[in-house]
Amino acid sequence: MSPDSSEPRSKVARLIEAYDLAPLGADLEAAWLGEAGERQSLRDLADRFNRALLLAAVRDAGMDVVDGEAQNYYRLLTEDSVSAGRQVEAENRLDAAGVDVDALREDFVSYQSIRHYLTEVRDASYERDEASSGVERERSVIDRLQSRVERVVRDTIDRLRTAGRLSVGEYRILVSVDVLCEDCGGQYTVGELLDRGHCDCESP
């Protein structure tokens, strides 16, 4: 089910079609705009979308799951706090049931993909105050820098592999910048800190 990432079409749109999740697009838009209650962040929506992919993959494989089990599998596959042993155990159970875990991970989307889908494909827009707009502008700068680092690293690895100076199988580039507050000890990715608007020094 992994679509070709080189295609210009929105990854989220392609996955909605591939996994037969047509109603999910409207649900994501409504949640982002806060039409049905409290507005959800793009990161929350990315997690929601990825959990829906996992549930669809599990059901396609004919695997019986109880309520909440698919969400737990997603947590085991993605959260850094999960031990390597528990992650491998979850991967093995899914693999034994016929779920291609590697392909599923490739299909998981980032919050940037959700934002592109909502704004460019569904033409949704959310009115933000001036302060929030400023944060989004700065976030875009950071996103572009991280994308540039990813491209440079990938190009370097591919060049060295082609020249026979590096041996590596199929790989992914993971670029993350963390911020550690030395006062409260809180550690966040840049995106998480911008979403929160504060560290643990300040109560929400």
mmCIF file with all atom_site columns, C-alpha atoms in Angstrom:
data_model
loop_
_atom_site.group_PDB
_atom_site.id
_atom_site.type_symbol
_atom_site.label_atom_id
_atom_site.label_alt_id
_atom_site.label_comp_id
_atom_site.label_asym_id
_atom_site.label_entity_id
_atom_site.label_seq_id
_atom_site.pdbx_PDB_ins_code
_atom_site.Cartn_x
_atom_site.Cartn_y
_atom_site.Cartn_z
_atom_site.occupancy
_atom_site.B_iso_or_equiv
_atom_site.pdbx_formal_charge
_atom_site.auth_seq_id
_atom_site.auth_comp_id
_atom_site.auth_asym_id
_atom_site.auth_atom_id
_atom_site.pdbx_PDB_model_num
ATOM 1   C CA . MET A 1 1   ? 0.000   0.000   0.000  1.00 0.00 ? 1   MET A CA 1
ATOM 2   C CA . SER A 1 2   ? 2.982   2.329   0.016  1.00 0.00 ? 2   SER A CA 1
ATOM 3   C CA . PRO A 1 3   ? 2.489   4.982   -2.680 1.00 0.00 ? 3   PRO A CA 1
ATOM 4   C CA . ASP A 1 4   ? 5.357   6.443   -4.636 1.00 0.00 ? 4   ASP A CA 1
ATOM 5   C CA . SER A 1 5   ? 6.484   9.464   -2.628 1.00 0.00 ? 5   SER A CA 1
ATOM 6   C CA . SER A 1 6   ? 7.931   11.088  -5.772 1.00 0.00 ? 6   SER A CA 1
ATOM 7   C CA . GLU A 1 7   ? 4.439   11.759  -7.140 1.00 0.00 ? 7   GLU A CA 1
ATOM 8   C CA . PRO A 1 8   ? 3.265   15.348  -6.698 1.00 0.00 ? 8   PRO A CA 1
ATOM 9   C CA . ARG A 1 9   ? -0.169  14.319  -5.449 1.00 0.00 ? 9   ARG A CA 1
ATOM 10  C CA . SER A 1 10  ? -0.825  14.721  -1.739 1.00 0.00 ? 10  SER A CA 1
ATOM 11  C CA . LYS A 1 11  ? 0.386   11.698  0.223  1.00 0.00 ? 11  LYS A CA 1
ATOM 12  C CA . VAL A 1 12  ? -2.602  11.940  2.560  1.00 0.00 ? 12  VAL A CA 1
ATOM 13  C CA . ALA A 1 13  ? -5.048  12.008  -0.357 1.00 0.00 ? 13  ALA A CA 1
ATOM 14  C CA . ARG A 1 14  ? -3.401  8.963   -1.935 1.00 0.00 ? 14  ARG A CA 1
ATOM 15  C CA . LEU A 1 15  ? -3.506  7.026   1.323  1.00 0.00 ? 15  LEU A CA 1
ATOM 16  C CA . ILE A 1 16  ? -7.151  7.883   1.948  1.00 0.00 ? 16  ILE A CA 1
ATOM 17  C CA . GLU A 1 17  ? -7.912  6.336   -1.425 1.00 0.00 ? 17  GLU A CA 1
ATOM 18  C CA . ALA A 1 18  ? -5.570  3.354   -0.993 1.00 0.00 ? 18  ALA A CA 1
ATOM 19  C CA . TYR A 1 19  ? -6.909  2.439   2.445  1.00 0.00 ? 19  TYR A CA 1
ATOM 20  C CA . ASP A 1 20  ? -10.546 3.252   1.561  1.00 0.00 ? 20  ASP A CA 1
ATOM 21  C CA . LEU A 1 21  ? -10.880 5.952   4.232  1.00 0.00 ? 21  LEU A CA 1
ATOM 22  C CA . ALA A 1 22  ? -12.963 8.476   2.299  1.00 0.00 ? 22  ALA A CA 1
ATOM 23  C CA . PRO A 1 23  ? -14.918 9.925   5.287  1.00 0.00 ? 23  PRO A CA 1
ATOM 24  C CA . LEU A 1 24  ? -11.698 10.632  7.173  1.00 0.00 ? 24  LEU A CA 1
ATOM 25  C CA . GLY A 1 25  ? -10.784 13.689  5.085  1.00 0.00 ? 25  GLY A CA 1
ATOM 26  C CA . ALA A 1 26  ? -13.855 15.649  6.145  1.00 0.00 ? 26  ALA A CA 1
ATOM 27  C CA . ASP A 1 27  ? -13.382 14.526  9.757  1.00 0.00 ? 27  ASP A CA 1
ATOM 28  C CA . LEU A 1 28  ? -9.808  15.826  9.793  1.00 0.00 ? 28  LEU A CA 1
ATOM 29  C CA . GLU A 1 29  ? -10.884 19.178  8.390  1.00 0.00 ? 29  GLU A CA 1
ATOM 30  C CA . ALA A 1 30  ? -13.697 19.553  10.924 1.00 0.00 ? 30  ALA A CA 1
ATOM 31  C CA . ALA A 1 31  ? -11.365 18.667  13.798 1.00 0.00 ? 31  ALA A CA 1
ATOM 32  C CA . TRP A 1 32  ? -8.711  21.130  12.607 1.00 0.00 ? 32  TRP A CA 1
ATOM 33  C CA . LEU A 1 33  ? -11.256 23.938  12.340 1.00 0.00 ? 33  LEU A CA 1
ATOM 34  C CA . GLY A 1 34  ? -12.868 23.044  15.659 1.00 0.00 ? 34  GLY A CA 1
ATOM 35  C CA . GLU A 1 35  ? -16.291 22.611  14.086 1.00 0.00 ? 35  GLU A CA 1
ATOM 36  C CA . ALA A 1 36  ? -17.297 19.783  16.425 1.00 0.00 ? 36  ALA A CA 1
ATOM 37  C CA . GLY A 1 37  ? -15.779 21.095  19.625 1.00 0.00 ? 37  GLY A CA 1
ATOM 38  C CA . GLU A 1 38  ? -12.215 21.742  20.727 1.00 0.00 ? 38  GLU A CA 1
ATOM 39  C CA . ARG A 1 39  ? -9.824  22.296  17.844 1.00 0.00 ? 39  ARG A CA 1
ATOM 40  C CA . GLN A 1 40  ? -7.183  19.577  17.333 1.00 0.00 ? 40  GLN A CA 1
ATOM 41  C CA . SER A 1 41  ? -3.585  20.341  16.417 1.00 0.00 ? 41  SER A CA 1
ATOM 42  C CA . LEU A 1 42  ? -1.977  19.105  13.213 1.00 0.00 ? 42  LEU A CA 1
ATOM 43  C CA . ARG A 1 43  ? 0.186   16.718  15.234 1.00 0.00 ? 43  ARG A CA 1
ATOM 44  C CA . ASP A 1 44  ? -2.879  15.230  16.910 1.00 0.00 ? 44  ASP A CA 1
ATOM 45  C CA . LEU A 1 45  ? -4.492  14.844  13.502 1.00 0.00 ? 45  LEU A CA 1
ATOM 46  C CA . ALA A 1 46  ? -1.391  13.119  12.116 1.00 0.00 ? 46  ALA A CA 1
ATOM 47  C CA . ASP A 1 47  ? -1.544  10.607  14.966 1.00 0.00 ? 47  ASP A CA 1
ATOM 48  C CA . ARG A 1 48  ? -5.264  10.145  14.371 1.00 0.00 ? 48  ARG A CA 1
ATOM 49  C CA . PHE A 1 49  ? -4.682  9.556   10.670 1.00 0.00 ? 49  PHE A CA 1
ATOM 50  C CA . ASN A 1 50  ? -1.853  7.094   11.283 1.00 0.00 ? 50  ASN A CA 1
ATOM 51  C CA . ARG A 1 51  ? -3.930  5.131   13.787 1.00 0.00 ? 51  ARG A CA 1
ATOM 52  C CA . ALA A 1 52  ? -6.666  4.879   11.158 1.00 0.00 ? 52  ALA A CA 1
ATOM 53  C CA . LEU A 1 53  ? -4.109  3.510   8.672  1.00 0.00 ? 53  LEU A CA 1
ATOM 54  C CA . LEU A 1 54  ? -2.953  0.907   11.173 1.00 0.00 ? 54  LEU A CA 1
ATOM 55  C CA . LEU A 1 55  ? -6.512  -0.156  11.982 1.00 0.00 ? 55  LEU A CA 1
ATOM 56  C CA . ALA A 1 56  ? -7.318  -0.477  8.274  1.00 0.00 ? 56  ALA A CA 1
ATOM 57  C CA . ALA A 1 57  ? -4.159  -2.534  7.653  1.00 0.00 ? 57  ALA A CA 1
ATOM 58  C CA . VAL A 1 58  ? -4.958  -4.820  10.575 1.00 0.00 ? 58  VAL A CA 1
ATOM 59  C CA . ARG A 1 59  ? -8.511  -5.381  9.376  1.00 0.00 ? 59  ARG A CA 1
ATOM 60  C CA . ASP A 1 60  ? -7.359  -5.958  5.795  1.00 0.00 ? 60  ASP A CA 1
ATOM 61  C CA . ALA A 1 61  ? -5.080  -8.681  7.128  1.00 0.00 ? 61  ALA A CA 1
ATOM 62  C CA . GLY A 1 62  ? -8.055  -10.337 8.814  1.00 0.00 ? 62  GLY A CA 1
ATOM 63  C CA . MET A 1 63  ? -6.658  -9.751  12.304 1.00 0.00 ? 63  MET A CA 1
ATOM 64  C CA . ASP A 1 64  ? -9.251  -9.567  15.076 1.00 0.00 ? 64  ASP A CA 1
ATOM 65  C CA . VAL A 1 65  ? -8.655  -6.635  17.440 1.00 0.00 ? 65  VAL A CA 1
ATOM 66  C CA . VAL A 1 66  ? -10.678 -5.356  20.367 1.00 0.00 ? 66  VAL A CA 1
ATOM 67  C CA . ASP A 1 67  ? -11.408 -1.667  20.968 1.00 0.00 ? 67  ASP A CA 1
ATOM 68  C CA . GLY A 1 68  ? -8.214  0.233   21.701 1.00 0.00 ? 68  GLY A CA 1
ATOM 69  C CA . GLU A 1 69  ? -5.876  -2.540  20.582 1.00 0.00 ? 69  GLU A CA 1
ATOM 70  C CA . ALA A 1 70  ? -4.974  -0.874  17.283 1.00 0.00 ? 70  ALA A CA 1
ATOM 71  C CA . GLN A 1 71  ? -4.207  2.364   19.139 1.00 0.00 ? 71  GLN A CA 1
ATOM 72  C CA . ASN A 1 72  ? -1.940  0.427   21.476 1.00 0.00 ? 72  ASN A CA 1
ATOM 73  C CA . TYR A 1 73  ? -0.105  -1.113  18.522 1.00 0.00 ? 73  TYR A CA 1
ATOM 74  C CA . TYR A 1 74  ? 0.434   2.389   17.143 1.00 0.00 ? 74  TYR A CA 1
ATOM 75  C CA . ARG A 1 75  ? 1.874   3.519   20.474 1.00 0.00 ? 75  ARG A CA 1
ATOM 76  C CA . LEU A 1 76  ? 4.194   0.508   20.607 1.00 0.00 ? 76  LEU A CA 1
ATOM 77  C CA . LEU A 1 77  ? 5.433   1.159   17.072 1.00 0.00 ? 77  LEU A CA 1
ATOM 78  C CA . THR A 1 78  ? 5.994   4.897   17.337 1.00 0.00 ? 78  THR A CA 1
ATOM 79  C CA . GLU A 1 79  ? 6.673   6.127   20.863 1.00 0.00 ? 79  GLU A CA 1
ATOM 80  C CA . ASP A 1 80  ? 10.283  6.579   21.953 1.00 0.00 ? 80  ASP A CA 1
ATOM 81  C CA . SER A 1 81  ? 9.422   5.547   25.510 1.00 0.00 ? 81  SER A CA 1
ATOM 82  C CA . VAL A 1 82  ? 8.578   1.993   24.394 1.00 0.00 ? 82  VAL A CA 1
ATOM 83  C CA . SER A 1 83  ? 11.386  -0.498  24.950 1.00 0.00 ? 83  SER A CA 1
ATOM 84  C CA . ALA A 1 84  ? 12.996  -2.163  21.951 1.00 0.00 ? 84  ALA A CA 1
ATOM 85  C CA . GLY A 1 85  ? 11.826  -5.561  23.175 1.00 0.00 ? 85  GLY A CA 1
ATOM 86  C CA . ARG A 1 86  ? 8.171   -4.560  23.360 1.00 0.00 ? 86  ARG A CA 1
ATOM 87  C CA . GLN A 1 87  ? 8.392   -2.879  19.972 1.00 0.00 ? 87  GLN A CA 1
ATOM 88  C CA . VAL A 1 88  ? 9.856   -6.002  18.350 1.00 0.00 ? 88  VAL A CA 1
ATOM 89  C CA . GLU A 1 89  ? 7.178   -8.128  20.017 1.00 0.00 ? 89  GLU A CA 1
ATOM 90  C CA . ALA A 1 90  ? 4.447   -5.911  18.552 1.00 0.00 ? 90  ALA A CA 1
ATOM 91  C CA . GLU A 1 91  ? 6.107   -5.975  15.130 1.00 0.00 ? 91  GLU A CA 1
ATOM 92  C CA . ASN A 1 92  ? 6.301   -9.778  15.220 1.00 0.00 ? 92  ASN A CA 1
ATOM 93  C CA . ARG A 1 93  ? 2.641   -10.153 16.174 1.00 0.00 ? 93  ARG A CA 1
ATOM 94  C CA . LEU A 1 94  ? 1.557   -7.872  13.343 1.00 0.00 ? 94  LEU A CA 1
ATOM 95  C CA . ASP A 1 95  ? 3.887   -9.568  10.876 1.00 0.00 ? 95  ASP A CA 1
ATOM 96  C CA . ALA A 1 96  ? 2.573   -13.002 11.855 1.00 0.00 ? 96  ALA A CA 1
ATOM 97  C CA . ALA A 1 97  ? -0.963  -11.753 11.175 1.00 0.00 ? 97  ALA A CA 1
ATOM 98  C CA . GLY A 1 98  ? 0.022   -10.653 7.676  1.00 0.00 ? 98  GLY A CA 1
ATOM 99  C CA . VAL A 1 99  ? 0.576   -6.925  8.253  1.00 0.00 ? 99  VAL A CA 1
ATOM 100 C CA . ASP A 1 100 ? 3.560   -5.464  6.390  1.00 0.00 ? 100 ASP A CA 1
ATOM 101 C CA . VAL A 1 101 ? 4.927   -3.345  9.233  1.00 0.00 ? 101 VAL A CA 1
ATOM 102 C CA . ASP A 1 102 ? 7.716   -1.739  7.191  1.00 0.00 ? 102 ASP A CA 1
ATOM 103 C CA . ALA A 1 103 ? 5.285   -0.637  4.476  1.00 0.00 ? 103 ALA A CA 1
ATOM 104 C CA . LEU A 1 104 ? 2.868   0.623   7.113  1.00 0.00 ? 104 LEU A CA 1
ATOM 105 C CA . ARG A 1 105 ? 5.572   2.732   8.738  1.00 0.00 ? 105 ARG A CA 1
ATOM 106 C CA . GLU A 1 106 ? 6.443   4.215   5.345  1.00 0.00 ? 106 GLU A CA 1
ATOM 107 C CA . ASP A 1 107 ? 2.796   5.196   4.966  1.00 0.00 ? 107 ASP A CA 1
ATOM 108 C CA . PHE A 1 108 ? 2.626   7.006   8.305  1.00 0.00 ? 108 PHE A CA 1
ATOM 109 C CA . VAL A 1 109 ? 2.400   10.750  7.703  1.00 0.00 ? 109 VAL A CA 1
ATOM 110 C CA . SER A 1 110 ? 3.808   13.803  9.451  1.00 0.00 ? 110 SER A CA 1
ATOM 111 C CA . TYR A 1 111 ? 1.892   16.859  10.584 1.00 0.00 ? 111 TYR A CA 1
ATOM 112 C CA . GLN A 1 112 ? 3.349   18.694  7.570  1.00 0.00 ? 112 GLN A CA 1
ATOM 113 C CA . SER A 1 113 ? 1.588   16.223  5.262  1.00 0.00 ? 113 SER A CA 1
ATOM 114 C CA . ILE A 1 114 ? -1.684  16.777  7.115  1.00 0.00 ? 114 ILE A CA 1
ATOM 115 C CA . ARG A 1 115 ? -1.278  20.557  6.832  1.00 0.00 ? 115 ARG A CA 1
ATOM 116 C CA . HIS A 1 116 ? -0.594  20.301  3.082  1.00 0.00 ? 116 HIS A CA 1
ATOM 117 C CA . TYR A 1 117 ? -3.646  18.092  2.590  1.00 0.00 ? 117 TYR A CA 1
ATOM 118 C CA . LEU A 1 118 ? -5.976  20.370  4.521  1.00 0.00 ? 118 LEU A CA 1
ATOM 119 C CA . THR A 1 119 ? -4.781  23.655  3.038  1.00 0.00 ? 119 THR A CA 1
ATOM 120 C CA . GLU A 1 120 ? -3.862  22.644  -0.514 1.00 0.00 ? 120 GLU A CA 1
ATOM 121 C CA . VAL A 1 121 ? -6.204  19.729  -1.276 1.00 0.00 ? 121 VAL A CA 1
ATOM 122 C CA . ARG A 1 122 ? -9.269  20.600  0.805  1.00 0.00 ? 122 ARG A CA 1
ATOM 123 C CA . ASP A 1 123 ? -8.593  24.364  0.622  1.00 0.00 ? 123 ASP A CA 1
ATOM 124 C CA . ALA A 1 124 ? -9.268  24.739  4.336  1.00 0.00 ? 124 ALA A CA 1
ATOM 125 C CA . SER A 1 125 ? -7.993  27.719  6.276  1.00 0.00 ? 125 SER A CA 1
ATOM 126 C CA . TYR A 1 126 ? -7.947  28.552  9.947  1.00 0.00 ? 126 TYR A CA 1
ATOM 127 C CA . GLU A 1 127 ? -8.002  32.164  11.060 1.00 0.00 ? 127 GLU A CA 1
ATOM 128 C CA . ARG A 1 128 ? -5.181  32.714  13.540 1.00 0.00 ? 128 ARG A CA 1
ATOM 129 C CA . ASP A 1 129 ? -4.344  35.725  15.603 1.00 0.00 ? 129 ASP A CA 1
ATOM 130 C CA . GLU A 1 130 ? -1.203  37.694  14.800 1.00 0.00 ? 130 GLU A CA 1
ATOM 131 C CA . ALA A 1 131 ? 0.921   35.934  17.431 1.00 0.00 ? 131 ALA A CA 1
ATOM 132 C CA . SER A 1 132 ? -0.041  32.482  16.168 1.00 0.00 ? 132 SER A CA 1
ATOM 133 C CA . SER A 1 133 ? 0.646   33.523  12.586 1.00 0.00 ? 133 SER A CA 1
ATOM 134 C CA . GLY A 1 134 ? 4.121   34.627  13.632 1.00 0.00 ? 134 GLY A CA 1
ATOM 135 C CA . VAL A 1 135 ? 4.769   31.243  15.236 1.00 0.00 ? 135 VAL A CA 1
ATOM 136 C CA . GLU A 1 136 ? 3.636   29.483  12.061 1.00 0.00 ? 136 GLU A CA 1
ATOM 137 C CA . ARG A 1 137 ? 5.985   31.593  9.956  1.00 0.00 ? 137 ARG A CA 1
ATOM 138 C CA . GLU A 1 138 ? 8.918   30.670  12.177 1.00 0.00 ? 138 GLU A CA 1
ATOM 139 C CA . ARG A 1 139 ? 7.839   27.024  12.123 1.00 0.00 ? 139 ARG A CA 1
ATOM 140 C CA . SER A 1 140 ? 7.927   27.096  8.322  1.00 0.00 ? 140 SER A CA 1
ATOM 141 C CA . VAL A 1 141 ? 11.530  28.323  8.395  1.00 0.00 ? 141 VAL A CA 1
ATOM 142 C CA . ILE A 1 142 ? 12.531  25.471  10.710 1.00 0.00 ? 142 ILE A CA 1
ATOM 143 C CA . ASP A 1 143 ? 10.624  22.927  8.586  1.00 0.00 ? 143 ASP A CA 1
ATOM 144 C CA . ARG A 1 144 ? 12.492  24.072  5.480  1.00 0.00 ? 144 ARG A CA 1
ATOM 145 C CA . LEU A 1 145 ? 15.849  23.805  7.243  1.00 0.00 ? 145 LEU A CA 1
ATOM 146 C CA . GLN A 1 146 ? 15.070  20.290  8.472  1.00 0.00 ? 146 GLN A CA 1
ATOM 147 C CA . SER A 1 147 ? 13.979  19.269  4.977  1.00 0.00 ? 147 SER A CA 1
ATOM 148 C CA . ARG A 1 148 ? 17.223  20.658  3.595  1.00 0.00 ? 148 ARG A CA 1
ATOM 149 C CA . VAL A 1 149 ? 19.274  18.659  6.134  1.00 0.00 ? 149 VAL A CA 1
ATOM 150 C CA . GLU A 1 150 ? 17.349  15.521  5.173  1.00 0.00 ? 150 GLU A CA 1
ATOM 151 C CA . ARG A 1 151 ? 18.050  16.082  1.474  1.00 0.00 ? 151 ARG A CA 1
ATOM 152 C CA . VAL A 1 152 ? 21.765  16.724  2.071  1.00 0.00 ? 152 VAL A CA 1
ATOM 153 C CA . VAL A 1 153 ? 22.161  13.590  4.187  1.00 0.00 ? 153 VAL A CA 1
ATOM 154 C CA . ARG A 1 154 ? 20.218  11.450  1.706  1.00 0.00 ? 154 ARG A CA 1
ATOM 155 C CA . ASP A 1 155 ? 22.209  12.759  -1.248 1.00 0.00 ? 155 ASP A CA 1
ATOM 156 C CA . THR A 1 156 ? 25.470  12.089  0.601  1.00 0.00 ? 156 THR A CA 1
ATOM 157 C CA . ILE A 1 157 ? 24.509  8.525   1.521  1.00 0.00 ? 157 ILE A CA 1
ATOM 158 C CA . ASP A 1 158 ? 23.287  7.762   -2.013 1.00 0.00 ? 158 ASP A CA 1
ATOM 159 C CA . ARG A 1 159 ? 26.445  9.216   -3.532 1.00 0.00 ? 159 ARG A CA 1
ATOM 160 C CA . LEU A 1 160 ? 28.739  7.199   -1.267 1.00 0.00 ? 160 LEU A CA 1
ATOM 161 C CA . ARG A 1 161 ? 26.713  4.031   -1.800 1.00 0.00 ? 161 ARG A CA 1
ATOM 162 C CA . THR A 1 162 ? 26.837  4.444   -5.570 1.00 0.00 ? 162 THR A CA 1
ATOM 163 C CA . ALA A 1 163 ? 30.617  4.940   -5.382 1.00 0.00 ? 163 ALA A CA 1
ATOM 164 C CA . GLY A 1 164 ? 30.987  1.719   -3.394 1.00 0.00 ? 164 GLY A CA 1
ATOM 165 C CA . ARG A 1 165 ? 32.290  3.531   -0.321 1.00 0.00 ? 165 ARG A CA 1
ATOM 166 C CA . LEU A 1 166 ? 29.255  2.824   1.855  1.00 0.00 ? 166 LEU A CA 1
ATOM 167 C CA . SER A 1 167 ? 27.099  -0.247  2.317  1.00 0.00 ? 167 SER A CA 1
ATOM 168 C CA . VAL A 1 168 ? 23.566  0.285   3.587  1.00 0.00 ? 168 VAL A CA 1
ATOM 169 C CA . GLY A 1 169 ? 20.192  -1.320  2.921  1.00 0.00 ? 169 GLY A CA 1
ATOM 170 C CA . GLU A 1 170 ? 16.852  0.438   2.581  1.00 0.00 ? 170 GLU A CA 1
ATOM 171 C CA . TYR A 1 171 ? 16.912  3.402   4.941  1.00 0.00 ? 171 TYR A CA 1
ATOM 172 C CA . ARG A 1 172 ? 15.052  6.461   6.165  1.00 0.00 ? 172 ARG A CA 1
ATOM 173 C CA . ILE A 1 173 ? 16.464  9.809   7.280  1.00 0.00 ? 173 ILE A CA 1
ATOM 174 C CA . LEU A 1 174 ? 15.108  11.049  10.601 1.00 0.00 ? 174 LEU A CA 1
ATOM 175 C CA . VAL A 1 175 ? 15.811  14.698  11.384 1.00 0.00 ? 175 VAL A CA 1
ATOM 176 C CA . SER A 1 176 ? 14.714  16.078  14.747 1.00 0.00 ? 176 SER A CA 1
ATOM 177 C CA . VAL A 1 177 ? 15.844  19.086  16.764 1.00 0.00 ? 177 VAL A CA 1
ATOM 178 C CA . ASP A 1 178 ? 15.076  18.950  20.479 1.00 0.00 ? 178 ASP A CA 1
ATOM 179 C CA . VAL A 1 179 ? 14.902  21.793  22.973 1.00 0.00 ? 179 VAL A CA 1
ATOM 180 C CA . LEU A 1 180 ? 15.880  21.068  26.601 1.00 0.00 ? 180 LEU A CA 1
ATOM 181 C CA . CYS A 1 181 ? 14.877  23.569  29.275 1.00 0.00 ? 181 CYS A CA 1
ATOM 182 C CA . GLU A 1 182 ? 17.609  23.463  31.884 1.00 0.00 ? 182 GLU A CA 1
ATOM 183 C CA . ASP A 1 183 ? 15.316  25.014  34.511 1.00 0.00 ? 183 ASP A CA 1
ATOM 184 C CA . CYS A 1 184 ? 12.423  22.526  34.494 1.00 0.00 ? 184 CYS A CA 1
ATOM 185 C CA . GLY A 1 185 ? 14.120  19.638  32.678 1.00 0.00 ? 185 GLY A CA 1
ATOM 186 C CA . GLY A 1 186 ? 11.414  19.474  30.019 1.00 0.00 ? 186 GLY A CA 1
ATOM 187 C CA . GLN A 1 187 ? 12.577  18.241  26.615 1.00 0.00 ? 187 GLN A CA 1
ATOM 188 C CA . TYR A 1 188 ? 10.582  18.766  23.440 1.00 0.00 ? 188 TYR A CA 1
ATOM 189 C CA . THR A 1 189 ? 10.991  18.728  19.711 1.00 0.00 ? 189 THR A CA 1
ATOM 190 C CA . VAL A 1 190 ? 10.856  22.229  18.271 1.00 0.00 ? 190 VAL A CA 1
ATOM 191 C CA . GLY A 1 191 ? 7.399   21.508  16.858 1.00 0.00 ? 191 GLY A CA 1
ATOM 192 C CA . GLU A 1 192 ? 6.099   20.252  20.202 1.00 0.00 ? 192 GLU A CA 1
ATOM 193 C CA . LEU A 1 193 ? 7.391   23.351  21.998 1.00 0.00 ? 193 LEU A CA 1
ATOM 194 C CA . LEU A 1 194 ? 5.797   25.668  19.446 1.00 0.00 ? 194 LEU A CA 1
ATOM 195 C CA . ASP A 1 195 ? 2.496   23.794  19.726 1.00 0.00 ? 195 ASP A CA 1
ATOM 196 C CA . ARG A 1 196 ? 2.554   24.000  23.533 1.00 0.00 ? 196 ARG A CA 1
ATOM 197 C CA . GLY A 1 197 ? 3.658   27.629  23.637 1.00 0.00 ? 197 GLY A CA 1
ATOM 198 C CA . HIS A 1 198 ? 5.535   27.052  26.880 1.00 0.00 ? 198 HIS A CA 1
ATOM 199 C CA . CYS A 1 199 ? 7.736   24.591  28.754 1.00 0.00 ? 199 CYS A CA 1
ATOM 200 C CA . ASP A 1 200 ? 6.918   23.007  32.104 1.00 0.00 ? 200 ASP A CA 1
ATOM 201 C CA . CYS A 1 201 ? 8.201   26.123  33.880 1.00 0.00 ? 201 CYS A CA 1
ATOM 202 C CA . GLU A 1 202 ? 4.883   27.771  33.039 1.00 0.00 ? 202 GLU A CA 1
ATOM 203 C CA . SER A 1 203 ? 1.528   26.191  33.693 1.00 0.00 ? 203 SER A CA 1
ATOM 204 C CA . PRO A 1 204 ? -0.818  26.180  30.682 1.00 0.00 ? 204 PRO A CA 1
#
